[in-house]
Amino acid sequence: MHTALVVTQHSTCPVKARTKAPSSKVPTKALSSTFPKNSIEKMAQQWNSSGRSLANLPDPVQIQKQKDAFSQMLEQQMKQGLESLETQLKNQKQFMREQATQQKQQYAMQIDMQLKQEEMALEQQRQEKVMQLQQSIAHQKQQMEQQTMAMLIEYQQRKAEEEMARNQYEMERKQQEMESKMKKEMEKFSTSFSSGFDMGSSNKWGASKSGYY
């Protein structure tokens, strides 16, 4: 009974250990599973060849020793399996960190490139708006210069017209004053001449009349 139990335990445990081995994308060292198959096969051969004779079977002490050895081997295998799993987990975490770092760098590069493209687009828009503003200011300045020139020309023309009108007025005024003065002098002269002529005529007439009588 004990021997069959030991053989059954020996034959089933390695299979479970292999099927539960964790899979990972990161290359890792496979779990080592070295079982004492030789001792199990030897015990089975002894059991079959002896015709199930008690003398040829291992005694309970040997069975216990084999059990203890196998238990110790299983504990060692468990320890190695846990260490392997820890190594796999560590490698996986490291791999994921490296991938995350690369993705962050790639994403940062994409963001920087996108930012530069947007900045270039904004700079181009700014230059276009500056050019439009400069053209608008230049056009307005040109219109202002034209309006200023037209206003100056109009001012000069009106000033010249007013000067001409004032000069004409002064000339006409002086001419009228001169004509008025000359007219007054002529009237004065005419009055004086008429008065002198009348007086002379009267005297002459009086004298002639006196001589007549």
PDB file of C-alpha atoms in Angstrom:
ATOM      1  CA  MET A   1       0.000   0.000   0.000  1.00  0.00           C
ATOM      2  CA  HIS A   2       2.708   2.455   0.938  1.00  0.00           C
ATOM      3  CA  THR A   3       4.802   1.607  -2.108  1.00  0.00           C
ATOM      4  CA  ALA A   4       1.916   2.154  -4.498  1.00  0.00           C
ATOM      5  CA  LEU A   5       1.193   5.491  -2.844  1.00  0.00           C
ATOM      6  CA  VAL A   6       4.782   6.584  -3.250  1.00  0.00           C
ATOM      7  CA  VAL A   7       4.876   5.527  -6.891  1.00  0.00           C
ATOM      8  CA  THR A   8       1.621   7.351  -7.615  1.00  0.00           C
ATOM      9  CA  GLN A   9       2.839  10.521  -5.976  1.00  0.00           C
ATOM     10  CA  HIS A  10       6.113  10.333  -7.862  1.00  0.00           C
ATOM     11  CA  SER A  11       4.429   9.882 -11.212  1.00  0.00           C
ATOM     12  CA  THR A  12       1.819  12.657 -10.900  1.00  0.00           C
ATOM     13  CA  CYS A  13       3.714  15.550  -9.302  1.00  0.00           C
ATOM     14  CA  PRO A  14       6.148  16.273 -12.143  1.00  0.00           C
ATOM     15  CA  VAL A  15       3.298  16.618 -14.630  1.00  0.00           C
ATOM     16  CA  LYS A  16       1.502  19.195 -12.472  1.00  0.00           C
ATOM     17  CA  ALA A  17       4.720  21.141 -12.008  1.00  0.00           C
ATOM     18  CA  ARG A  18       5.264  21.320 -15.771  1.00  0.00           C
ATOM     19  CA  THR A  19       1.684  22.276 -16.669  1.00  0.00           C
ATOM     20  CA  LYS A  20       1.643  25.169 -14.194  1.00  0.00           C
ATOM     21  CA  ALA A  21       4.879  26.692 -15.475  1.00  0.00           C
ATOM     22  CA  PRO A  22       4.120  30.397 -16.161  1.00  0.00           C
ATOM     23  CA  SER A  23       4.407  31.651 -19.721  1.00  0.00           C
ATOM     24  CA  SER A  24       5.984  35.000 -20.467  1.00  0.00           C
ATOM     25  CA  LYS A  25       6.929  37.101 -23.476  1.00  0.00           C
ATOM     26  CA  VAL A  26      10.293  37.688 -21.869  1.00  0.00           C
ATOM     27  CA  PRO A  27      12.718  34.804 -22.546  1.00  0.00           C
ATOM     28  CA  THR A  28      13.368  33.129 -19.238  1.00  0.00           C
ATOM     29  CA  LYS A  29      15.034  29.995 -18.117  1.00  0.00           C
ATOM     30  CA  ALA A  30      12.640  27.065 -17.943  1.00  0.00           C
ATOM     31  CA  LEU A  31      11.944  25.494 -14.599  1.00  0.00           C
ATOM     32  CA  SER A  32      14.153  22.532 -13.891  1.00  0.00           C
ATOM     33  CA  SER A  33      12.244  19.409 -12.924  1.00  0.00           C
ATOM     34  CA  THR A  34      14.552  16.543 -12.025  1.00  0.00           C
ATOM     35  CA  PHE A  35      12.707  13.790 -10.269  1.00  0.00           C
ATOM     36  CA  PRO A  36      14.172  10.536  -8.885  1.00  0.00           C
ATOM     37  CA  LYS A  37      12.707   8.447 -11.694  1.00  0.00           C
ATOM     38  CA  ASN A  38      15.454   5.886 -11.328  1.00  0.00           C
ATOM     39  CA  SER A  39      14.524   5.106  -7.767  1.00  0.00           C
ATOM     40  CA  ILE A  40      10.826   4.910  -8.657  1.00  0.00           C
ATOM     41  CA  GLU A  41      11.489   2.585 -11.591  1.00  0.00           C
ATOM     42  CA  LYS A  42      13.808   0.506  -9.447  1.00  0.00           C
ATOM     43  CA  MET A  43      11.151   0.138  -6.792  1.00  0.00           C
ATOM     44  CA  ALA A  44       8.591  -0.871  -9.420  1.00  0.00           C
ATOM     45  CA  GLN A  45      10.958  -3.440 -10.932  1.00  0.00           C
ATOM     46  CA  GLN A  46      11.647  -4.913  -7.526  1.00  0.00           C
ATOM     47  CA  TRP A  47       7.922  -5.096  -6.872  1.00  0.00           C
ATOM     48  CA  ASN A  48       7.178  -6.856 -10.192  1.00  0.00           C
ATOM     49  CA  SER A  49      10.217  -9.194 -10.339  1.00  0.00           C
ATOM     50  CA  SER A  50       9.904 -10.438  -6.807  1.00  0.00           C
ATOM     51  CA  GLY A  51       6.483 -11.786  -7.357  1.00  0.00           C
ATOM     52  CA  ARG A  52       5.374  -9.360  -4.681  1.00  0.00           C
ATOM     53  CA  SER A  53       7.561 -11.066  -2.098  1.00  0.00           C
ATOM     54  CA  LEU A  54       7.816  -9.176   1.153  1.00  0.00           C
ATOM     55  CA  ALA A  55      11.526  -9.922   1.355  1.00  0.00           C
ATOM     56  CA  ASN A  56      12.172  -8.113  -1.868  1.00  0.00           C
ATOM     57  CA  LEU A  57      10.119  -5.046  -0.942  1.00  0.00           C
ATOM     58  CA  PRO A  58      11.621  -1.941   0.733  1.00  0.00           C
ATOM     59  CA  ASP A  59      10.869  -1.755   4.390  1.00  0.00           C
ATOM     60  CA  PRO A  60       9.021   1.194   5.959  1.00  0.00           C
ATOM     61  CA  VAL A  61      12.304   2.851   6.933  1.00  0.00           C
ATOM     62  CA  GLN A  62      13.495   2.853   3.346  1.00  0.00           C
ATOM     63  CA  ILE A  63      10.097   4.046   2.185  1.00  0.00           C
ATOM     64  CA  GLN A  64      10.219   6.895   4.702  1.00  0.00           C
ATOM     65  CA  LYS A  65      13.729   7.799   3.589  1.00  0.00           C
ATOM     66  CA  GLN A  66      12.628   7.837  -0.036  1.00  0.00           C
ATOM     67  CA  LYS A  67       9.608   9.885   0.940  1.00  0.00           C
ATOM     68  CA  ASP A  68      11.738  12.361   2.875  1.00  0.00           C
ATOM     69  CA  ALA A  69      14.202  12.602  -0.001  1.00  0.00           C
ATOM     70  CA  PHE A  70      11.398  13.169  -2.455  1.00  0.00           C
ATOM     71  CA  SER A  71       9.773  15.758  -0.169  1.00  0.00           C
ATOM     72  CA  GLN A  72      13.083  17.546   0.150  1.00  0.00           C
ATOM     73  CA  MET A  73      13.448  17.437  -3.614  1.00  0.00           C
ATOM     74  CA  LEU A  74       9.925  18.865  -4.014  1.00  0.00           C
ATOM     75  CA  GLU A  75      10.713  21.660  -1.580  1.00  0.00           C
ATOM     76  CA  GLN A  76      13.874  22.404  -3.528  1.00  0.00           C
ATOM     77  CA  GLN A  77      11.869  22.362  -6.742  1.00  0.00           C
ATOM     78  CA  MET A  78       9.300  24.701  -5.173  1.00  0.00           C
ATOM     79  CA  LYS A  79      12.070  27.040  -4.108  1.00  0.00           C
ATOM     80  CA  GLN A  80      13.610  26.983  -7.566  1.00  0.00           C
ATOM     81  CA  GLY A  81      10.188  27.456  -9.161  1.00  0.00           C
ATOM     82  CA  LEU A  82       9.443  30.461  -6.940  1.00  0.00           C
ATOM     83  CA  GLU A  83      12.840  31.951  -7.700  1.00  0.00           C
ATOM     84  CA  SER A  84      12.230  31.388 -11.399  1.00  0.00           C
ATOM     85  CA  LEU A  85       8.797  33.006 -11.143  1.00  0.00           C
ATOM     86  CA  GLU A  86      10.271  35.970  -9.269  1.00  0.00           C
ATOM     87  CA  THR A  87      12.935  36.287 -11.954  1.00  0.00           C
ATOM     88  CA  GLN A  88      10.274  36.103 -14.669  1.00  0.00           C
ATOM     89  CA  LEU A  89       8.168  38.716 -12.887  1.00  0.00           C
ATOM     90  CA  LYS A  90      11.171  40.965 -12.429  1.00  0.00           C
ATOM     91  CA  ASN A  91      12.133  40.593 -16.080  1.00  0.00           C
ATOM     92  CA  GLN A  92       8.554  41.202 -17.186  1.00  0.00           C
ATOM     93  CA  LYS A  93       8.314  44.347 -15.067  1.00  0.00           C
ATOM     94  CA  GLN A  94      11.644  45.552 -16.388  1.00  0.00           C
ATOM     95  CA  PHE A  95      10.534  44.805 -19.936  1.00  0.00           C
ATOM     96  CA  MET A  96       7.239  46.633 -19.387  1.00  0.00           C
ATOM     97  CA  ARG A  97       9.076  49.600 -17.873  1.00  0.00           C
ATOM     98  CA  GLU A  98      11.417  49.731 -20.850  1.00  0.00           C
ATOM     99  CA  GLN A  99       8.474  49.501 -23.239  1.00  0.00           C
ATOM    100  CA  ALA A 100       6.635  52.213 -21.307  1.00  0.00           C
ATOM    101  CA  THR A 101       9.752  54.392 -21.376  1.00  0.00           C
ATOM    102  CA  GLN A 102      10.113  53.891 -25.131  1.00  0.00           C
ATOM    103  CA  GLN A 103       6.433  54.619 -25.670  1.00  0.00           C
ATOM    104  CA  LYS A 104       6.710  57.740 -23.528  1.00  0.00           C
ATOM    105  CA  GLN A 105       9.725  58.874 -25.523  1.00  0.00           C
ATOM    106  CA  GLN A 106       7.965  58.163 -28.821  1.00  0.00           C
ATOM    107  CA  TYR A 107       4.831  59.917 -27.603  1.00  0.00           C
ATOM    108  CA  ALA A 108       6.899  62.855 -26.369  1.00  0.00           C
ATOM    109  CA  MET A 109       8.643  63.027 -29.744  1.00  0.00           C
ATOM    110  CA  GLN A 110       5.279  62.955 -31.508  1.00  0.00           C
ATOM    111  CA  ILE A 111       3.951  65.685 -29.226  1.00  0.00           C
ATOM    112  CA  ASP A 112       7.085  67.784 -29.793  1.00  0.00           C
ATOM    113  CA  MET A 113       6.814  67.308 -33.545  1.00  0.00           C
ATOM    114  CA  GLN A 114       3.125  68.186 -33.485  1.00  0.00           C
ATOM    115  CA  LEU A 115       3.880  71.211 -31.325  1.00  0.00           C
ATOM    116  CA  LYS A 116       6.594  72.366 -33.723  1.00  0.00           C
ATOM    117  CA  GLN A 117       4.258  71.930 -36.691  1.00  0.00           C
ATOM    118  CA  GLU A 118       1.547  73.931 -34.940  1.00  0.00           C
ATOM    119  CA  GLU A 119       4.078  76.611 -33.987  1.00  0.00           C
ATOM    120  CA  MET A 120       5.275  76.778 -37.597  1.00  0.00           C
ATOM    121  CA  ALA A 121       1.668  77.086 -38.780  1.00  0.00           C
ATOM    122  CA  LEU A 122       1.034  79.856 -36.265  1.00  0.00           C
ATOM    123  CA  GLU A 123       4.238  81.619 -37.309  1.00  0.00           C
ATOM    124  CA  GLN A 124       3.193  81.406 -40.953  1.00  0.00           C
ATOM    125  CA  GLN A 125      -0.239  82.793 -40.083  1.00  0.00           C
ATOM    126  CA  ARG A 126       1.425  85.588 -38.119  1.00  0.00           C
ATOM    127  CA  GLN A 127       3.666  86.460 -41.053  1.00  0.00           C
ATOM    128  CA  GLU A 128       0.675  86.500 -43.398  1.00  0.00           C
ATOM    129  CA  LYS A 129      -1.255  88.748 -41.017  1.00  0.00           C
ATOM    130  CA  VAL A 130       1.778  91.015 -40.605  1.00  0.00           C
ATOM    131  CA  MET A 131       2.069  91.273 -44.374  1.00  0.00           C
ATOM    132  CA  GLN A 132      -1.638  92.049 -44.678  1.00  0.00           C
ATOM    133  CA  LEU A 133      -1.344  94.647 -41.929  1.00  0.00           C
ATOM    134  CA  GLN A 134       1.677  96.236 -43.593  1.00  0.00           C
ATOM    135  CA  GLN A 135      -0.137  96.350 -46.924  1.00  0.00           C
ATOM    136  CA  SER A 136      -3.203  97.880 -45.278  1.00  0.00           C
ATOM    137  CA  ILE A 137      -1.086 100.497 -43.472  1.00  0.00           C
ATOM    138  CA  ALA A 138       0.831 101.282 -46.669  1.00  0.00           C
ATOM    139  CA  HIS A 139      -2.437 101.677 -48.581  1.00  0.00           C
ATOM    140  CA  GLN A 140      -3.856 103.940 -45.887  1.00  0.00           C
ATOM    141  CA  LYS A 141      -0.646 105.981 -45.846  1.00  0.00           C
ATOM    142  CA  GLN A 142      -0.830 106.328 -49.610  1.00  0.00           C
ATOM    143  CA  GLN A 143      -4.430 107.500 -49.361  1.00  0.00           C
ATOM    144  CA  MET A 144      -3.446 109.904 -46.592  1.00  0.00           C
ATOM    145  CA  GLU A 145      -0.595 111.285 -48.695  1.00  0.00           C
ATOM    146  CA  GLN A 146      -2.919 111.733 -51.643  1.00  0.00           C
ATOM    147  CA  GLN A 147      -5.542 113.432 -49.492  1.00  0.00           C
ATOM    148  CA  THR A 148      -2.902 115.615 -47.866  1.00  0.00           C
ATOM    149  CA  MET A 149      -1.492 116.591 -51.235  1.00  0.00           C
ATOM    150  CA  ALA A 150      -4.964 117.352 -52.560  1.00  0.00           C
ATOM    151  CA  MET A 151      -5.755 119.455 -49.490  1.00  0.00           C
ATOM    152  CA  LEU A 152      -2.452 121.331 -49.797  1.00  0.00           C
ATOM    153  CA  ILE A 153      -3.051 121.985 -53.486  1.00  0.00           C
ATOM    154  CA  GLU A 154      -6.576 123.164 -52.741  1.00  0.00           C
ATOM    155  CA  TYR A 155      -5.244 125.380 -49.959  1.00  0.00           C
ATOM    156  CA  GLN A 156      -2.608 126.886 -52.237  1.00  0.00           C
ATOM    157  CA  GLN A 157      -5.168 127.441 -54.964  1.00  0.00           C
ATOM    158  CA  ARG A 158      -7.615 129.102 -52.595  1.00  0.00           C
ATOM    159  CA  LYS A 159      -4.838 131.155 -51.082  1.00  0.00           C
ATOM    160  CA  ALA A 160      -3.733 132.288 -54.534  1.00  0.00           C
ATOM    161  CA  GLU A 161      -7.325 133.055 -55.475  1.00  0.00           C
ATOM    162  CA  GLU A 162      -7.831 135.034 -52.279  1.00  0.00           C
ATOM    163  CA  GLU A 163      -4.543 136.877 -52.845  1.00  0.00           C
ATOM    164  CA  MET A 164      -5.582 137.643 -56.373  1.00  0.00           C
ATOM    165  CA  ALA A 165      -9.026 138.754 -55.239  1.00  0.00           C
ATOM    166  CA  ARG A 166      -7.518 140.894 -52.490  1.00  0.00           C
ATOM    167  CA  ASN A 167      -5.037 142.440 -54.896  1.00  0.00           C
ATOM    168  CA  GLN A 168      -7.822 143.039 -57.380  1.00  0.00           C
ATOM    169  CA  TYR A 169      -9.900 144.593 -54.657  1.00  0.00           C
ATOM    170  CA  GLU A 170      -7.004 146.805 -53.556  1.00  0.00           C
ATOM    171  CA  MET A 171      -6.342 147.853 -57.123  1.00  0.00           C
ATOM    172  CA  GLU A 172      -9.993 148.630 -57.721  1.00  0.00           C
ATOM    173  CA  ARG A 173     -10.249 150.443 -54.397  1.00  0.00           C
ATOM    174  CA  LYS A 174      -7.172 152.536 -55.140  1.00  0.00           C
ATOM    175  CA  GLN A 175      -8.433 153.192 -58.617  1.00  0.00           C
ATOM    176  CA  GLN A 176     -11.787 154.256 -57.256  1.00  0.00           C
ATOM    177  CA  GLU A 177     -10.101 156.451 -54.672  1.00  0.00           C
ATOM    178  CA  MET A 178      -7.915 157.979 -57.367  1.00  0.00           C
ATOM    179  CA  GLU A 179     -10.880 158.509 -59.633  1.00  0.00           C
ATOM    180  CA  SER A 180     -12.852 159.979 -56.773  1.00  0.00           C
ATOM    181  CA  LYS A 181      -9.958 162.231 -55.858  1.00  0.00           C
ATOM    182  CA  MET A 182      -9.480 163.305 -59.426  1.00  0.00           C
ATOM    183  CA  LYS A 183     -13.187 163.909 -59.743  1.00  0.00           C
ATOM    184  CA  LYS A 184     -13.185 166.036 -56.640  1.00  0.00           C
ATOM    185  CA  GLU A 185     -10.183 167.980 -57.887  1.00  0.00           C
ATOM    186  CA  MET A 186     -11.833 168.440 -61.254  1.00  0.00           C
ATOM    187  CA  GLU A 187     -15.001 169.602 -59.588  1.00  0.00           C
ATOM    188  CA  LYS A 188     -13.023 171.919 -57.376  1.00  0.00           C
ATOM    189  CA  PHE A 189     -11.063 173.214 -60.326  1.00  0.00           C
ATOM    190  CA  SER A 190     -14.195 173.585 -62.343  1.00  0.00           C
ATOM    191  CA  THR A 191     -15.904 175.448 -59.538  1.00  0.00           C
ATOM    192  CA  SER A 192     -12.927 177.731 -59.087  1.00  0.00           C
ATOM    193  CA  PHE A 193     -12.686 178.331 -62.797  1.00  0.00           C
ATOM    194  CA  SER A 194     -16.355 179.022 -63.070  1.00  0.00           C
ATOM    195  CA  SER A 195     -16.247 181.443 -60.178  1.00  0.00           C
ATOM    196  CA  GLY A 196     -13.260 183.273 -61.645  1.00  0.00           C
ATOM    197  CA  PHE A 197     -14.851 183.431 -65.040  1.00  0.00           C
ATOM    198  CA  ASP A 198     -18.060 184.797 -63.666  1.00  0.00           C
ATOM    199  CA  MET A 199     -16.257 187.470 -61.686  1.00  0.00           C
ATOM    200  CA  GLY A 200     -14.173 188.477 -64.665  1.00  0.00           C
ATOM    201  CA  SER A 201     -17.169 188.653 -66.882  1.00  0.00           C
ATOM    202  CA  SER A 202     -19.041 190.761 -64.401  1.00  0.00           C
ATOM    203  CA  ASN A 203     -16.193 193.224 -64.059  1.00  0.00           C
ATOM    204  CA  LYS A 204     -15.763 193.475 -67.765  1.00  0.00           C
ATOM    205  CA  TRP A 205     -19.437 193.933 -68.270  1.00  0.00           C
ATOM    206  CA  GLY A 206     -19.620 196.540 -65.601  1.00  0.00           C
ATOM    207  CA  ALA A 207     -16.688 198.443 -67.044  1.00  0.00           C
ATOM    208  CA  SER A 208     -18.093 198.371 -70.487  1.00  0.00           C
ATOM    209  CA  LYS A 209     -21.369 199.491 -69.215  1.00  0.00           C
ATOM    210  CA  SER A 210     -19.818 202.368 -67.348  1.00  0.00           C
ATOM    211  CA  GLY A 211     -18.011 203.459 -70.450  1.00  0.00           C
ATOM    212  CA  TYR A 212     -21.135 203.292 -72.418  1.00  0.00           C
ATOM    213  CA  TYR A 213     -22.874 205.655 -70.189  1.00  0.00           C
TER     214      TYR A 213
END
